[in-house]
CSV table of N, CA and C in Angstrom, one decimal:
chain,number,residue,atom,x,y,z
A,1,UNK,N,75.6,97.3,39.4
A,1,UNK,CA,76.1,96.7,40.7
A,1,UNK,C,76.9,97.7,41.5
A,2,UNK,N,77.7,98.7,40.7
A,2,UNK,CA,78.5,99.3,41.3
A,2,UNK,C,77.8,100.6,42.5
A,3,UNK,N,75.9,100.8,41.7
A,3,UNK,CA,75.5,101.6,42.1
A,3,UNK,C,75.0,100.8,44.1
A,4,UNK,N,74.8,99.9,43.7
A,4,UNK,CA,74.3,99.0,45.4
A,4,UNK,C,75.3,99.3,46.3
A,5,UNK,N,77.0,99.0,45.5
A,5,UNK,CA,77.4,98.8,46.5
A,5,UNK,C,78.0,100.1,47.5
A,6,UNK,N,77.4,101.5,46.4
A,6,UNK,CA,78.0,102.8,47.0
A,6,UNK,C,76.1,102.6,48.2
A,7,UNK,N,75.7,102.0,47.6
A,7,UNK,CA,74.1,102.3,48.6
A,7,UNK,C,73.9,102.1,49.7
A,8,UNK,N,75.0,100.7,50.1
A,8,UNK,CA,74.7,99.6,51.3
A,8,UNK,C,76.2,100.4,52.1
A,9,UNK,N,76.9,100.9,51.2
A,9,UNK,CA,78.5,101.9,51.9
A,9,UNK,C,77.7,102.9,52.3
A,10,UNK,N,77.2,103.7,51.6
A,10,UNK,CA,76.3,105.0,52.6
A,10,UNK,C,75.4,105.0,53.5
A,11,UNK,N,74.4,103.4,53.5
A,11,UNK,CA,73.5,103.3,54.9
A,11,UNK,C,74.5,102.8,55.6
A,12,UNK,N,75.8,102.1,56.1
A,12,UNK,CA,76.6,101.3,56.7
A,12,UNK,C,77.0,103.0,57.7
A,13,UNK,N,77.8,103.9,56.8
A,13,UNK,CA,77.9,104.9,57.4
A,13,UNK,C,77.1,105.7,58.1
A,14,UNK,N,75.3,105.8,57.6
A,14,UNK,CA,74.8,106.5,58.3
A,14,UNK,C,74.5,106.0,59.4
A,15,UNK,N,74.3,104.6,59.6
A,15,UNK,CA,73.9,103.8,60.8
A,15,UNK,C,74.5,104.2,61.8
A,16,UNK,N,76.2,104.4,61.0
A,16,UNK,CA,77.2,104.5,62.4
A,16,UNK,C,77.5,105.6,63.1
A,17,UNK,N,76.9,107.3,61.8
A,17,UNK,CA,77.0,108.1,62.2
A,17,UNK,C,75.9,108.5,63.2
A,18,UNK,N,74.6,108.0,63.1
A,18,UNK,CA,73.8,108.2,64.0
A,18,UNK,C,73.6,107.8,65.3
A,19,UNK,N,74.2,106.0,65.2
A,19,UNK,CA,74.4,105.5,66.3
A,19,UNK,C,75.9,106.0,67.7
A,20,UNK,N,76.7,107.0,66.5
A,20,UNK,CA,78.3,107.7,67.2
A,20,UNK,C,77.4,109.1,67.7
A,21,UNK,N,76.2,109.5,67.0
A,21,UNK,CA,75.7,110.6,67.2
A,21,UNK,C,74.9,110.6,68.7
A,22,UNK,N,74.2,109.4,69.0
A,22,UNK,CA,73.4,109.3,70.2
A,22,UNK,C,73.9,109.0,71.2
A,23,UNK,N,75.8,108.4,71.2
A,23,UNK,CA,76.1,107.9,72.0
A,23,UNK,C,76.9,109.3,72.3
A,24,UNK,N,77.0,110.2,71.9
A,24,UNK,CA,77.7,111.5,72.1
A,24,UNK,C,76.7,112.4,73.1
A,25,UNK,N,75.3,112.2,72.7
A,25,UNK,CA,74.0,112.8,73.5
A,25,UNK,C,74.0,112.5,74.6
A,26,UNK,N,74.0,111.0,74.8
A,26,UNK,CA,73.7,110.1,76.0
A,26,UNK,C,74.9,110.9,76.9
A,27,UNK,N,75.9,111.2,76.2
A,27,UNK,CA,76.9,111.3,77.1
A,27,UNK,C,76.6,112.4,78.0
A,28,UNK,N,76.4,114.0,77.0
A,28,UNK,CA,76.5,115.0,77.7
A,28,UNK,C,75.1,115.3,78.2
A,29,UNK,N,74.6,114.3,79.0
A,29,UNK,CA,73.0,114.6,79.6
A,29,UNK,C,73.9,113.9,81.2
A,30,UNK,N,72.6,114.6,81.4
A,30,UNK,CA,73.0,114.8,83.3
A,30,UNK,C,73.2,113.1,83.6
A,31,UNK,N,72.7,112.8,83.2
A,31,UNK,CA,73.2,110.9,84.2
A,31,UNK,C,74.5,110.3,82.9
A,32,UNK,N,74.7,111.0,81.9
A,32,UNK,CA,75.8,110.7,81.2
A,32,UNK,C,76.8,110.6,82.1
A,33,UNK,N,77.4,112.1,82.2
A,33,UNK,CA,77.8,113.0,82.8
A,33,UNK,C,78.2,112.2,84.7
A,34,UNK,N,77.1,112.1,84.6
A,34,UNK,CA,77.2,111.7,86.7
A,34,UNK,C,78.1,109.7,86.3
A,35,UNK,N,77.3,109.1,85.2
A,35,UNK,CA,77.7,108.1,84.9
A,35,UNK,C,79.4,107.9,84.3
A,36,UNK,N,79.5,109.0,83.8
A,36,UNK,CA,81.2,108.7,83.7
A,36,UNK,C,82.0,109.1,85.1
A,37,UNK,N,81.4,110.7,85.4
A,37,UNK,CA,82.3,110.2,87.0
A,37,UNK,C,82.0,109.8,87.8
A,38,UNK,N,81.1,108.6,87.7
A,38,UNK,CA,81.4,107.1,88.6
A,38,UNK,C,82.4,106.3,88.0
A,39,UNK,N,82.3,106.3,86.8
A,39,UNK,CA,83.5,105.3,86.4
A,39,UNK,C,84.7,105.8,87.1
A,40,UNK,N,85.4,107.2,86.6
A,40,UNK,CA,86.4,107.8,86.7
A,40,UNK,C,86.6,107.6,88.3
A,41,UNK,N,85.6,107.8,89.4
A,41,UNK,CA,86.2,107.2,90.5
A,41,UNK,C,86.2,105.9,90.9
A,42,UNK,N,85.5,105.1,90.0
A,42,UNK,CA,85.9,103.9,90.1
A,42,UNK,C,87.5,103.3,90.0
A,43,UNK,N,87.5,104.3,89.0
A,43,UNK,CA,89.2,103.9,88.4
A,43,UNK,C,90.2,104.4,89.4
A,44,UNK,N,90.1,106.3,90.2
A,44,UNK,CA,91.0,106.0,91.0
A,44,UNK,C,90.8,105.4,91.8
A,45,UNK,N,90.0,104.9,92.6
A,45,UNK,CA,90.0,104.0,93.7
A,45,UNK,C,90.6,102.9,93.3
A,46,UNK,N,90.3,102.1,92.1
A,46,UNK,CA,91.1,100.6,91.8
A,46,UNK,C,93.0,101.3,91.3
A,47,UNK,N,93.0,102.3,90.8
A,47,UNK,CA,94.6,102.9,90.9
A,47,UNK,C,95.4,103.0,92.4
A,48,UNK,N,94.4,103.5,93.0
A,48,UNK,CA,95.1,103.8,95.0
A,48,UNK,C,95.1,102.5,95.3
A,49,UNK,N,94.2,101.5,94.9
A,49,UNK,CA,94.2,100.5,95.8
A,49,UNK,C,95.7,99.4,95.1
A,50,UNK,N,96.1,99.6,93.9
A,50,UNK,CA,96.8,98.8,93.4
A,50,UNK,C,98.2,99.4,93.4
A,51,UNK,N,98.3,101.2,93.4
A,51,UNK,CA,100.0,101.7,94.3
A,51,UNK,C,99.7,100.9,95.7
A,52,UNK,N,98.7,101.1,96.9
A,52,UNK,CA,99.3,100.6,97.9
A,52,UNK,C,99.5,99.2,97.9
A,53,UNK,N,98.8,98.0,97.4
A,53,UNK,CA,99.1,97.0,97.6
A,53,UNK,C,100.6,96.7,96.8
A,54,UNK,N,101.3,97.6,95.6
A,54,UNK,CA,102.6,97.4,95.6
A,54,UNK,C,103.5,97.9,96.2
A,55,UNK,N,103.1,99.1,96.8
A,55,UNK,CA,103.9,99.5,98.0
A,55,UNK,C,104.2,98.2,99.0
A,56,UNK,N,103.3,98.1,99.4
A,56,UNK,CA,103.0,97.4,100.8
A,56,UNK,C,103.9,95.9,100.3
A,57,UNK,N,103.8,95.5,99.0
A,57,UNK,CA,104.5,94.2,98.7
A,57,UNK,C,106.0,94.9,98.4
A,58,UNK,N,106.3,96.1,97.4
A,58,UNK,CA,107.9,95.9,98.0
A,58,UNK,C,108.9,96.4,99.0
A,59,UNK,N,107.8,97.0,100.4
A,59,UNK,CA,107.9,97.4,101.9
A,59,UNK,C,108.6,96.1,102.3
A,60,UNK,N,107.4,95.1,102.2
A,60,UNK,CA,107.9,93.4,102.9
A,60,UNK,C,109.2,92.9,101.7
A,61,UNK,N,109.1,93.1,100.4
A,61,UNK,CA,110.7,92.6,100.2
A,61,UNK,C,111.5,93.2,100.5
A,62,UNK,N,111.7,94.8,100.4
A,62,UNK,CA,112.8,94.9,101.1
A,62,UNK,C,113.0,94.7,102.7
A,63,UNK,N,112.1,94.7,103.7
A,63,UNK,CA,111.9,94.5,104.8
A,63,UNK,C,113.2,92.9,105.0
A,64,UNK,N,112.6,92.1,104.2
A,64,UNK,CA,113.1,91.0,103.8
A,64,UNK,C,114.4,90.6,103.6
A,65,UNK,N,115.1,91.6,102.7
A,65,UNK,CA,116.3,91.7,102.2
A,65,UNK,C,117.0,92.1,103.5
A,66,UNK,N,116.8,93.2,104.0
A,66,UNK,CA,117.7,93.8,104.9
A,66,UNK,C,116.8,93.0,106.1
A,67,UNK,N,117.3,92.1,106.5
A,67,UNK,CA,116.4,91.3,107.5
A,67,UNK,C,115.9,92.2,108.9
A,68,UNK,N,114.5,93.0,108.8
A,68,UNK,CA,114.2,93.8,109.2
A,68,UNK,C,112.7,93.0,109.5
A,69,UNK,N,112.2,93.1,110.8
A,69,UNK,CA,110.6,92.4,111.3
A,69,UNK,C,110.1,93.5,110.8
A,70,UNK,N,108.6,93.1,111.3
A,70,UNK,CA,107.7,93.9,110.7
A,70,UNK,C,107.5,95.3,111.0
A,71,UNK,N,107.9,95.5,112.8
A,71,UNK,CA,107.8,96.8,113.4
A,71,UNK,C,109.0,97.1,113.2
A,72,UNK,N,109.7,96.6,112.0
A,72,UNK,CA,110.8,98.1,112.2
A,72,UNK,C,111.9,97.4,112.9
A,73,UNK,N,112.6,97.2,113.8
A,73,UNK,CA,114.0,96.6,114.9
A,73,UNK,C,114.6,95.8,113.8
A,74,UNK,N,116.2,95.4,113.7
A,74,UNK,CA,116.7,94.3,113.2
A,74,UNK,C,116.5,93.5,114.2
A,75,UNK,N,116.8,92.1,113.5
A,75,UNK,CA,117.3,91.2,114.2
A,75,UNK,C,118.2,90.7,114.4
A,76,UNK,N,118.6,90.3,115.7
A,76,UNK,CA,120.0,89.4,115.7
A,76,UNK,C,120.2,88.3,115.3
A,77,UNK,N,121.0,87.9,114.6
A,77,UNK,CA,121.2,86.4,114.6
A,77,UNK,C,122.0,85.9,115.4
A,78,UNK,N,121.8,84.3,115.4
A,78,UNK,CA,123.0,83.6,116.3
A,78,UNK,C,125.0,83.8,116.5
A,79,UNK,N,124.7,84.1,115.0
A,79,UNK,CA,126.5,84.4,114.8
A,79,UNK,C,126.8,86.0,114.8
A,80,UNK,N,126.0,86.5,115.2
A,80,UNK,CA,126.0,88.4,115.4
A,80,UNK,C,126.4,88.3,117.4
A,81,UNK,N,127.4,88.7,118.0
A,81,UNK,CA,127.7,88.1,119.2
A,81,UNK,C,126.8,89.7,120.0
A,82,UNK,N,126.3,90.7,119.2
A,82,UNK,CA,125.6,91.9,119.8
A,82,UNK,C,126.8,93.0,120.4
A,83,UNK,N,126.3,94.1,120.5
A,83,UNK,CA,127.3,95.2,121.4
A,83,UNK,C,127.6,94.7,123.1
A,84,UNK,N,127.1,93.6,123.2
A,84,UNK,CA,127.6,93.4,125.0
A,84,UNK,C,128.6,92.5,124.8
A,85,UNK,N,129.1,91.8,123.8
A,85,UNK,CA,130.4,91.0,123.8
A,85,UNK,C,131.4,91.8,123.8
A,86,UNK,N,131.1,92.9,122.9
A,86,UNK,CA,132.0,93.6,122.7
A,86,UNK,C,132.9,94.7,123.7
A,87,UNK,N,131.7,95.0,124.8
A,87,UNK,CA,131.9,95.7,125.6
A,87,UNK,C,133.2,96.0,126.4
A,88,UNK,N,133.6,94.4,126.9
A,88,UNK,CA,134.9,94.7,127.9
A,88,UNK,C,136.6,94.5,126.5
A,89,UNK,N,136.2,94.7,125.2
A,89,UNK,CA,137.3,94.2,124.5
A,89,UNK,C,137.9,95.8,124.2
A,90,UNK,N,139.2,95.6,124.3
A,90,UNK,CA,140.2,97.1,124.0
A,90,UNK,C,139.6,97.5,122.6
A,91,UNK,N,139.9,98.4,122.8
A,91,UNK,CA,140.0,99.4,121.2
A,91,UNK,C,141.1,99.2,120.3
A,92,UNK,N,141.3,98.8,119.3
A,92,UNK,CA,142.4,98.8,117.9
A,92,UNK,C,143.3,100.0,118.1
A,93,UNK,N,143.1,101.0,118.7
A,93,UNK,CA,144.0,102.3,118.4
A,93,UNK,C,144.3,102.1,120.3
A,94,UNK,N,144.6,101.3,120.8
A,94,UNK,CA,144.7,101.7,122.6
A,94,UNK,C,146.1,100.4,122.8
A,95,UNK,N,147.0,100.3,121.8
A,95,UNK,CA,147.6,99.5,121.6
A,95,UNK,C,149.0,99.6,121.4
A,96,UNK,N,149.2,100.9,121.3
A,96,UNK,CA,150.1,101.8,121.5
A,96,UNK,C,151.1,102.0,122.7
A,97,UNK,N,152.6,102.2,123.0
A,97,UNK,CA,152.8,102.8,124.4
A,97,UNK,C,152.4,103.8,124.8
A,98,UNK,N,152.8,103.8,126.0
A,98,UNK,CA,152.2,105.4,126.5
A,98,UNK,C,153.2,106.5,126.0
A,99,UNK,N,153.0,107.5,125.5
A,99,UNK,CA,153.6,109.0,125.0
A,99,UNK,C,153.7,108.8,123.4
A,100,UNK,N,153.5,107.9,122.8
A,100,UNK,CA,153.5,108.1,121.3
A,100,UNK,C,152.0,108.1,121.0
A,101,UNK,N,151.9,108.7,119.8
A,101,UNK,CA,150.5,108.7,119.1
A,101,UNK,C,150.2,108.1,117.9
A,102,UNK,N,151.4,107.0,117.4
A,102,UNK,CA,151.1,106.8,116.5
A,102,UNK,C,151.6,107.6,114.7
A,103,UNK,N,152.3,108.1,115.5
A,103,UNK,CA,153.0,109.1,113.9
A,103,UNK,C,152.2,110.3,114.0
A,104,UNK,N,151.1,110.9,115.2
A,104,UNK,CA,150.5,112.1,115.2
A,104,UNK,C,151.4,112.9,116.3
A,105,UNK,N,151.5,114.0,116.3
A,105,UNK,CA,152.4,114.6,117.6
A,105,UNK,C,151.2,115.8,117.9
């Protein structure tokens, strides 16, 4: 018995070595060869296509975060009164009399 089962272990191996053997041939023949780099650009193209569509998604979250439209400008909101409210209001440091500087000489 012991002799079958080294018999059916050594065709089991050879099967695999011949079938690892042809798949090694297939490879390095000219449409092997052309056939893997189709894959290979298959792959980077689905790699570029899947950096830019994560770019492009965390462009719009951050876009998001810092409330930023699409072209780029902020927006104002309602409680943001903009730089023209501000316009006619004194300066913090213009509060002073005249001839002192503030502790600067």
């Amino acid at each position: 018995m012991s002799r079958g089962i080294w018999f059916v272990a050594g065709a089991g191996v050879g099967v695999y070595a011949v079938t690892r053997a042809r798949r090694v041939a297939e490879a390095f023949t000219s449409e092997g060869l052309r056939d893997r780099l189709a894959g290979l650009a298959v792959g980077a193209r689905l790699l570029r296509d899947e950096v830019r569509a994560g770019q492009q998604e965390s462009e719009t979250q951050l876009r998001e975060r810092l409330g930023l439209v699409p072209h780029g400008i902020p927006e104002l909101g309602a409680a943001d009164p903009g730089p023209d409210a501000l316009a006619g209001a004194p300066h913090p440091t213009d509060d002073h009399p005249e001839g002192t500087t503030r502790g600067h000489r």
